[in-house]
Amino acid sequence: MIESGAFSDCNNVEQLRISRDVIKIEEGAFNRWSNLNSIVIDPQNLYYTSPENQFIIENETYKLILGLNGNIPEGVLSYATDALKNANITEITIPENITEIPDRLFYQNSSLKKVVLPSTIKSIGLASFAYCNLEEVVLSENLETIGRQAFAFTNITSITIPSSVKVIDEQAFWGSELASVSFAQNSMLEIIGYKAFAETELSSITIPNSVIQLGDNVFDSSDLLKEVIFENNSQIQNIDRQFANVANIESIDFGDNNSLSTIADYAFADYGSLTNVDFGQNSSLYRLGEECFRGCGITSIVLPATLAEVGTNTFLNCNALTAISFEDGSRLDTVTSGMFSYITSLESIDFGDNSSVIEIRESAFEGLSNLLEVDFGQNSILSKIYESAFSGTSITSITIPASVGYIGQSAFDCDYLAYATFESEKGYDICQRVDGEPVKATTIEPSSFADTSAMANNLKNTYCNYVWMIAS
């Protein structure tokens, strides 16, 4: 028996002779024989033959063990690992009876330029075409799996993935020159593995809605990638490390009716080129993680109604972000102190109609000197605006919903506040804190609300350092 790897790296050998006594040749036995040009098998060998002195064929299985060119003998049923890696082939059409491309079949084959796969192929194995000079590959329907590193570091510039493909495994196109990838209609693709498209030349990609698993670092170091689009009805539920090291991405569209639930902490942190994030209509988004968009170039953003949790400093140092809007019916119930801190460029925030926000906590928007507009929307149930919530902003007018029963000290310590509209039909008790407890000093009756200019002055000056509590 000649074992796998027994005669690797015999690069000076030009002719291989196999005696009649050899009864077993394991796959990969003659790995990396770069100058081999002739194979001679003793005619009395019962187990192997060598058509045209260019191939080793196992007689019992009619498996190709080794080949030196692309004129594959008719009737070959399968290929061994590494079988054609040293073959002098520029173009090959795999026969219809072949069902799989084995591991490393053409690995490091420097002459191979084009491959056409038959409709019978179900899978492409590990590194089958990796490190080839392959420029073109035609994939056929019925293919289901593109294996790990299958086309890594090839010269392929474009490819169409058949609808039958279910798995694109780890690093499948890693380091290739792939600039364009398209997915056939009605794609059944479910898994795109770790670094599947890492270090490619892609500038844009649309991910089929059949995908349920998107691997970490899937586009790692693809520095030309600008746009990622998810088809409507996307099934991806969580975004974490999938877009790691894609620093030049400009736009990501999650599509309508998507299943996205969570964007993890730091998921897009410090992507200064990211200017557009679209969560689509009827999003399922529930949570935005801590600093997940830190340092991004987003200019405006619409947050889905389903969003209920926003982490600390989600938009920290987003110095171009001027507008934040919540869809009507927002489920977010509390605006915390660190939720929108340090967005120094923010000019407007709109909580939308029928919002669930009941509390705006201490210093939630304090010091955002460019903040001009705050809209609590129709049918607000906002109950409490805590201390210094809008202190130091540039708000010129504000409408306080009828539901607000508490306004903390310095909540609207805003130099430019000129008009304050109160919707409540009740007055407010103006209280000083004595030993931490509010003690009523006076009451502002509802009749005073008509003078919106005077009410603004009460908020920012006269009773700025008082606690306002709805009169009983």
Coordinates of C-alpha atoms in Angstrom, one line a residue:
M1 CA 0.0 0.0 0.0
I2 CA 1.1 3.5 -0.8
E3 CA -0.1 5.7 2.0
S4 CA -1.4 9.3 1.8
G5 CA 1.5 11.7 1.8
A6 CA 4.1 9.0 1.3
F7 CA 5.7 10.7 -1.7
S8 CA 4.8 14.4 -1.2
D9 CA 6.9 17.2 -2.7
C10 CA 8.8 15.1 -5.2
N11 CA 9.0 18.1 -7.5
N12 CA 11.9 16.9 -9.6
V13 CA 10.2 13.6 -10.6
E14 CA 8.9 13.6 -14.2
Q15 CA 7.8 10.0 -14.6
L16 CA 6.0 7.8 -12.0
R17 CA 6.1 4.0 -12.4
I18 CA 3.8 1.7 -10.4
S19 CA 4.5 -2.0 -10.2
R20 CA 2.0 -4.9 -10.5
D21 CA 2.3 -5.6 -6.8
V22 CA 0.7 -2.3 -5.7
I23 CA -2.8 -3.1 -4.5
K24 CA -3.7 0.1 -2.7
I25 CA -2.9 3.8 -3.3
E26 CA -4.4 6.2 -0.7
E27 CA -5.7 9.6 -1.7
G28 CA -2.9 12.2 -1.6
A29 CA -0.1 9.7 -1.9
F30 CA 1.6 11.8 -4.7
N31 CA 0.9 15.2 -3.4
R32 CA 2.7 18.2 -5.0
W33 CA 4.6 16.6 -7.9
S34 CA 4.8 19.7 -9.9
N35 CA 6.9 18.3 -12.8
L36 CA 5.3 14.9 -13.2
N37 CA 4.3 14.4 -16.9
S38 CA 4.0 10.6 -17.2
I39 CA 2.4 7.8 -15.3
V40 CA 3.2 4.2 -16.2
I41 CA 1.4 1.3 -14.5
D42 CA 2.4 -2.3 -15.0
P43 CA -0.2 -3.9 -17.3
Q44 CA -0.4 -6.8 -15.0
N45 CA -1.5 -4.7 -12.1
L46 CA -5.1 -5.7 -11.4
Y47 CA -6.1 -2.7 -9.3
Y48 CA -5.0 0.3 -11.2
T49 CA -4.8 1.5 -14.8
S50 CA -3.2 4.5 -16.4
P51 CA -5.1 5.8 -19.6
E52 CA -2.7 7.6 -21.9
N53 CA -0.1 7.4 -19.2
Q54 CA -1.7 10.5 -17.7
F55 CA -4.0 9.2 -15.0
I56 CA -4.3 6.7 -12.1
I57 CA -7.7 5.1 -12.1
E58 CA -8.8 2.7 -9.4
N59 CA -10.4 -0.2 -11.3
E60 CA -12.9 -1.3 -8.8
T61 CA -14.5 2.1 -8.1
Y62 CA -13.4 3.9 -11.2
K63 CA -12.2 6.7 -9.1
L64 CA -9.6 9.1 -10.4
I65 CA -6.7 9.0 -8.0
L66 CA -4.3 11.3 -9.9
G67 CA -4.5 13.2 -13.2
L68 CA -2.1 15.2 -15.2
N69 CA -4.4 16.9 -17.7
G70 CA -8.1 17.7 -18.2
N71 CA -9.0 15.0 -20.7
I72 CA -10.6 12.9 -18.0
P73 CA -11.3 9.4 -19.1
E74 CA -14.9 8.7 -19.9
G75 CA -16.8 6.8 -17.2
V76 CA -14.9 8.2 -14.2
L77 CA -17.3 8.1 -11.3
S78 CA -15.5 10.2 -8.6
Y79 CA -12.3 12.1 -7.8
A80 CA -9.9 11.6 -5.0
T81 CA -8.7 14.4 -2.8
D82 CA -5.8 16.3 -4.5
A83 CA -6.3 14.4 -7.7
L84 CA -6.0 17.3 -10.1
K85 CA -4.0 19.8 -8.2
N86 CA -1.0 19.4 -10.4
A87 CA -2.9 18.8 -13.7
N88 CA -2.1 21.0 -16.7
I89 CA -5.6 22.2 -17.2
T90 CA -6.8 25.7 -18.2
E91 CA -10.5 24.8 -18.6
I92 CA -12.6 21.8 -17.5
T93 CA -16.2 20.7 -17.6
I94 CA -16.9 18.1 -14.9
P95 CA -19.0 15.2 -16.3
E96 CA -22.7 14.8 -15.4
N97 CA -22.3 11.7 -13.4
I98 CA -20.0 13.3 -10.7
T99 CA -21.9 14.2 -7.5
E100 CA -19.3 15.9 -5.4
I101 CA -16.0 17.9 -5.8
P102 CA -13.7 16.4 -3.1
D103 CA -11.4 18.3 -0.8
R104 CA -8.5 20.1 -2.5
L105 CA -9.3 18.6 -5.9
F106 CA -7.6 21.5 -7.7
Y107 CA -5.9 23.1 -4.7
Q108 CA -3.0 25.4 -5.8
N109 CA -3.5 24.5 -9.5
S110 CA -1.8 27.4 -11.2
S111 CA -3.0 26.7 -14.7
L112 CA -6.8 26.3 -14.1
K113 CA -8.8 29.3 -15.4
K114 CA -12.4 28.0 -15.9
V115 CA -14.6 25.3 -14.4
V116 CA -18.1 24.3 -15.4
L117 CA -19.9 22.1 -12.9
P118 CA -22.7 19.7 -13.9
S119 CA -26.2 19.6 -12.5
T120 CA -25.4 16.4 -10.6
I121 CA -22.9 18.1 -8.2
K122 CA -24.3 18.4 -4.7
S123 CA -21.3 19.7 -2.8
I124 CA -17.9 21.4 -3.3
G125 CA -15.3 20.2 -0.7
L126 CA -12.7 21.9 1.5
A127 CA -10.3 24.2 -0.5
S128 CA -11.3 22.4 -3.7
F129 CA -10.2 25.4 -5.9
A130 CA -8.3 27.4 -3.3
Y131 CA -5.2 29.2 -4.4
C132 CA -5.9 28.5 -8.1
N133 CA -5.7 31.2 -10.8
L134 CA -9.3 30.3 -11.4
E135 CA -11.1 33.2 -13.2
E136 CA -14.5 31.8 -14.0
V137 CA -16.8 29.1 -12.5
V138 CA -20.3 28.1 -13.6
L139 CA -22.3 26.6 -10.7
S140 CA -25.4 24.5 -11.6
E141 CA -28.7 24.0 -10.0
N142 CA -28.8 21.1 -7.4
L143 CA -25.6 22.3 -5.8
E144 CA -26.3 22.5 -2.1
T145 CA -23.0 23.2 -0.3
I146 CA -20.0 25.3 -1.1
G147 CA -17.4 24.1 1.3
R148 CA -14.9 25.8 3.5
Q149 CA -12.3 27.8 1.6
A150 CA -13.7 26.3 -1.6
F151 CA -12.7 29.3 -3.7
A152 CA -10.3 31.1 -1.4
F153 CA -7.7 33.3 -3.0
T154 CA -8.9 32.6 -6.5
N155 CA -9.2 35.2 -9.3
I156 CA -12.9 34.9 -9.6
T157 CA -14.5 38.4 -10.0
S158 CA -18.2 37.5 -10.2
I159 CA -20.4 34.6 -9.4
T160 CA -24.1 33.6 -9.4
I161 CA -25.1 31.4 -6.5
P162 CA -27.9 28.9 -7.6
S163 CA -31.1 28.9 -5.7
S164 CA -30.4 25.3 -4.6
V165 CA -27.4 26.3 -2.5
K166 CA -28.1 26.0 1.3
V167 CA -24.7 26.5 2.8
I168 CA -21.8 28.8 1.9
D169 CA -19.2 27.6 4.4
E170 CA -16.5 29.4 6.3
Q171 CA -14.0 31.4 4.2
A172 CA -15.6 30.1 1.0
F173 CA -14.5 33.1 -1.0
W174 CA -12.0 34.5 1.4
G175 CA -9.2 36.6 -0.3
S176 CA -10.7 36.1 -3.8
E177 CA -11.0 39.0 -6.3
L178 CA -14.8 38.6 -6.1
A179 CA -16.4 42.0 -6.9
S180 CA -19.9 40.8 -7.7
V181 CA -22.1 38.1 -6.2
S182 CA -25.7 37.5 -7.0
F183 CA -28.2 35.0 -5.7
A184 CA -30.7 33.3 -8.0
Q185 CA -34.4 34.0 -7.3
N186 CA -36.1 31.8 -4.7
S187 CA -32.8 31.2 -3.0
M188 CA -32.8 28.5 -0.4
L189 CA -29.5 29.7 1.2
E190 CA -29.6 29.3 5.0
I191 CA -26.1 29.7 6.2
I192 CA -23.3 32.1 5.2
G193 CA -20.3 31.1 7.3
Y194 CA -17.5 32.8 9.2
K195 CA -15.4 35.1 6.9
A196 CA -17.2 33.7 3.8
F197 CA -16.6 36.9 1.9
A198 CA -13.7 38.3 3.8
E199 CA -11.0 40.3 2.0
T200 CA -12.9 40.3 -1.3
E201 CA -13.5 43.2 -3.7
L202 CA -17.2 43.4 -3.1
S203 CA -18.8 46.9 -3.1
S204 CA -22.4 45.8 -2.6
I205 CA -24.3 42.7 -1.7
T206 CA -28.0 41.7 -1.2
I207 CA -28.5 38.9 1.3
P208 CA -31.4 36.6 0.5
N209 CA -34.3 36.4 3.0
S210 CA -33.8 32.7 3.3
V211 CA -30.6 33.2 5.3
I212 CA -31.0 32.3 9.0
Q213 CA -27.4 32.3 10.0
L214 CA -24.8 34.9 9.1
G215 CA -21.3 34.1 10.4
D216 CA -19.0 36.4 12.3
N217 CA -16.6 38.6 10.3
V218 CA -18.4 37.5 7.2
F219 CA -17.1 40.5 5.2
D220 CA -13.9 41.0 7.3
S221 CA -11.4 43.5 5.7
S222 CA -13.5 43.8 2.5
D223 CA -12.5 47.4 2.3
L224 CA -14.4 48.3 -0.8
L225 CA -17.8 47.1 0.7
K226 CA -20.1 50.2 0.8
E227 CA -23.6 48.7 0.9
V228 CA -25.4 45.8 2.4
I229 CA -29.0 45.1 1.7
F230 CA -31.2 42.5 3.4
E231 CA -34.1 41.3 1.3
N232 CA -37.6 42.0 2.8
N233 CA -38.7 39.4 5.3
S234 CA -35.1 38.7 6.4
Q235 CA -34.8 36.0 9.1
I236 CA -31.6 37.2 10.7
Q237 CA -32.4 37.9 14.3
N238 CA -29.2 39.2 15.8
I239 CA -26.3 41.3 14.6
D240 CA -23.1 41.1 16.6
R241 CA -19.7 40.4 15.0
Q242 CA -21.0 39.8 11.5
F243 CA -19.8 43.2 10.2
A244 CA -16.5 43.3 12.2
N245 CA -13.7 45.1 10.3
V246 CA -15.8 46.5 7.5
A247 CA -14.7 50.0 8.3
N248 CA -15.7 51.6 5.0
I249 CA -19.4 50.5 4.9
E250 CA -21.7 53.4 4.1
S251 CA -25.2 52.0 4.1
I252 CA -27.1 49.0 5.6
D253 CA -30.7 48.3 4.9
F254 CA -32.4 45.6 7.0
G255 CA -35.5 45.4 4.7
D256 CA -39.2 45.5 5.5
N257 CA -40.8 42.9 7.8
N258 CA -37.5 41.7 9.1
S259 CA -36.9 39.5 12.1
L260 CA -34.0 41.5 13.5
S261 CA -34.3 41.6 17.3
T262 CA -31.0 42.8 18.7
I263 CA -28.0 44.8 17.6
A264 CA -25.2 43.9 20.1
D265 CA -22.9 46.1 22.0
Y266 CA -20.3 47.8 19.7
A267 CA -21.6 46.1 16.6
F268 CA -20.9 49.1 14.3
A269 CA -18.7 51.1 16.7
D270 CA -16.3 53.6 15.0
Y271 CA -17.6 53.1 11.5
G272 CA -17.3 56.7 10.5
S273 CA -18.3 56.0 6.9
L274 CA -21.7 54.5 8.0
T275 CA -24.2 57.3 7.1
N276 CA -27.4 55.3 6.5
V277 CA -29.1 52.7 8.7
D278 CA -32.6 51.7 7.6
F279 CA -34.5 49.3 9.9
G280 CA -37.4 49.0 7.3
Q281 CA -41.1 48.9 7.9
N282 CA -42.6 46.5 10.4
S283 CA -39.3 45.8 12.0
S284 CA -39.0 43.5 15.0
L285 CA -36.0 45.3 16.6
Y286 CA -36.2 45.1 20.4
R287 CA -32.7 46.1 21.6
L288 CA -29.9 48.4 20.6
G289 CA -26.7 47.5 22.5
E290 CA -24.3 49.7 24.3
E291 CA -22.3 52.0 21.9
C292 CA -23.5 49.9 19.0
F293 CA -23.3 52.9 16.7
R294 CA -20.6 54.8 18.5
G295 CA -18.7 57.1 16.2
C296 CA -20.7 56.4 13.1
G297 CA -21.4 59.0 10.4
I298 CA -25.2 58.6 10.6
T299 CA -27.0 61.9 10.0
S300 CA -30.6 60.8 10.9
I301 CA -32.3 57.7 12.1
V302 CA -35.8 56.3 12.5
L303 CA -36.1 53.9 15.4
P304 CA -38.7 51.1 15.1
A305 CA -41.9 51.1 17.3
T306 CA -40.8 47.7 18.6
L307 CA -37.6 49.1 20.2
A308 CA -37.9 48.7 23.9
E309 CA -34.2 48.8 25.1
V310 CA -31.5 51.2 24.2
G311 CA -28.1 50.7 25.7
T312 CA -25.8 53.4 27.2
N313 CA -24.2 55.7 24.7
T314 CA -25.7 54.0 21.7
F315 CA -24.9 57.0 19.5
L316 CA -21.8 58.2 21.4
N317 CA -19.7 60.6 19.2
C318 CA -22.0 60.4 16.3
N319 CA -21.0 63.9 15.4
A320 CA -23.1 64.2 12.2
L321 CA -26.4 62.9 13.8
T322 CA -28.9 65.7 13.8
A323 CA -32.3 64.0 14.0
I324 CA -33.7 61.0 15.9
S325 CA -37.3 59.9 15.3
F326 CA -39.3 57.1 16.9
E327 CA -42.1 55.4 14.9
D328 CA -45.6 56.0 16.2
G329 CA -46.5 53.5 18.9
S330 CA -43.0 53.3 20.3
R331 CA -42.6 50.7 23.1
L332 CA -39.7 52.4 24.8
D333 CA -40.8 53.4 28.2
T334 CA -37.8 55.2 29.7
V335 CA -35.2 57.5 28.3
T336 CA -32.2 56.9 30.6
S337 CA -29.4 59.3 31.5
G338 CA -26.9 57.8 29.2
M339 CA -29.1 56.8 26.3
F340 CA -28.6 59.9 24.1
S341 CA -25.7 61.5 25.8
Y342 CA -22.8 63.1 24.0
I343 CA -24.7 63.5 20.6
T344 CA -23.5 67.1 20.4
S345 CA -24.8 67.5 16.9
L346 CA -28.4 66.5 17.7
E347 CA -30.9 69.1 16.6
S348 CA -34.3 67.3 17.0
I349 CA -35.9 64.3 18.6
D350 CA -39.4 63.1 17.9
F351 CA -40.9 60.5 20.1
G352 CA -43.8 59.9 17.7
D353 CA -47.5 59.6 18.4
N354 CA -48.9 57.1 21.0
S355 CA -45.5 56.7 22.5
S356 CA -45.0 54.5 25.6
V357 CA -42.3 56.8 27.1
I358 CA -43.3 57.5 30.7
E359 CA -40.1 58.9 32.1
I360 CA -37.2 61.0 30.9
R361 CA -34.5 60.5 33.5
E362 CA -32.0 62.9 35.0
S363 CA -29.7 64.8 32.5
A364 CA -31.0 62.7 29.6
F365 CA -30.3 65.5 27.1
E366 CA -28.3 67.8 29.3
G367 CA -25.7 69.8 27.5
L368 CA -26.8 69.0 23.9
S369 CA -26.4 72.6 22.9
N370 CA -27.6 72.1 19.3
L371 CA -30.9 70.5 20.4
L372 CA -33.7 72.8 19.1
E373 CA -36.8 70.7 18.8
V374 CA -38.4 68.1 21.1
D375 CA -41.8 66.6 20.1
F376 CA -43.5 64.2 22.5
G377 CA -46.2 63.5 19.9
Q378 CA -49.9 63.0 20.2
N379 CA -51.5 60.9 23.0
S380 CA -48.3 60.9 25.0
I381 CA -48.4 59.2 28.4
L382 CA -45.2 60.8 29.6
S383 CA -45.4 61.1 33.4
K384 CA -42.1 62.4 34.7
I385 CA -39.3 64.7 33.4
Y386 CA -36.5 64.5 35.8
E387 CA -33.8 66.9 37.0
S388 CA -31.7 68.7 34.3
A389 CA -33.3 66.5 31.6
F390 CA -33.1 69.2 28.9
S391 CA -30.7 71.6 30.7
G392 CA -28.3 73.4 28.5
T393 CA -30.1 72.7 25.2
S394 CA -31.2 75.3 22.7
I395 CA -34.9 74.4 22.7
T396 CA -37.0 77.5 21.8
S397 CA -40.4 76.0 22.5
I398 CA -41.8 73.0 24.2
T399 CA -45.2 71.4 24.6
I400 CA -45.7 69.6 27.9
P401 CA -48.3 66.7 27.6
A402 CA -51.2 66.7 30.0
S403 CA -49.9 63.4 31.4
V404 CA -46.8 65.0 32.9
G405 CA -47.2 65.1 36.6
Y406 CA -43.6 65.8 37.6
I407 CA -40.9 68.2 36.3
G408 CA -37.6 68.1 38.2
Q409 CA -35.3 70.9 39.1
S410 CA -33.5 72.6 36.2
A411 CA -35.3 70.3 33.8
F412 CA -35.6 73.1 31.3
D413 CA -32.7 75.4 32.2
C414 CA -32.6 76.5 28.6
D415 CA -31.4 80.0 27.7
Y416 CA -33.3 80.1 24.5
L417 CA -36.7 78.7 25.7
A418 CA -39.3 81.3 24.6
Y419 CA -42.6 79.4 24.6
A420 CA -43.9 76.6 26.8
T421 CA -47.4 75.1 26.1
F422 CA -49.0 73.1 28.9
E423 CA -51.8 70.8 27.8
S424 CA -52.9 69.9 31.4
E425 CA -56.2 71.1 32.7
K426 CA -54.8 71.1 36.2
G427 CA -52.3 73.4 37.7
Y428 CA -48.8 72.7 39.1
D429 CA -47.6 72.9 42.7
I430 CA -44.2 74.6 42.7
C431 CA -42.2 72.9 45.4
Q432 CA -38.8 73.5 47.1
R433 CA -36.9 70.5 48.4
V434 CA -36.5 70.5 52.2
D435 CA -34.4 67.6 53.6
G436 CA -35.0 65.9 50.2
E437 CA -38.7 66.2 50.3
P438 CA -40.8 68.5 48.1
V439 CA -42.6 71.3 50.0
K440 CA -45.1 73.5 48.2
A441 CA -44.1 77.1 47.8
T442 CA -46.8 78.2 45.4
T443 CA -49.2 77.0 42.7
I444 CA -49.4 77.9 39.0
E445 CA -53.1 77.7 38.1
P446 CA -54.2 76.5 34.6
S447 CA -55.4 80.0 33.8
S448 CA -51.7 81.0 33.6
F449 CA -51.0 78.5 30.9
A450 CA -52.4 80.8 28.2
D451 CA -49.3 83.0 28.4
T452 CA -46.8 80.6 26.8
S453 CA -44.0 83.2 27.0
A454 CA -44.5 83.6 30.8
M455 CA -44.7 79.9 31.3
A456 CA -41.4 79.5 29.4
N457 CA -39.9 82.1 31.8
N458 CA -41.2 80.2 34.8
L459 CA -39.5 77.0 33.6
K460 CA -36.1 78.4 32.7
N461 CA -35.9 81.2 35.3
T462 CA -38.5 82.0 38.0
Y463 CA -39.1 78.4 39.1
C464 CA -36.2 76.7 37.4
N465 CA -34.8 75.3 40.6
Y466 CA -38.1 74.1 41.9
V467 CA -39.9 70.8 41.5
W468 CA -43.2 71.0 39.6
M469 CA -45.9 68.5 40.7
I470 CA -49.4 68.3 39.3
A471 CA -51.8 69.9 41.6
S472 CA -54.2 67.5 43.3

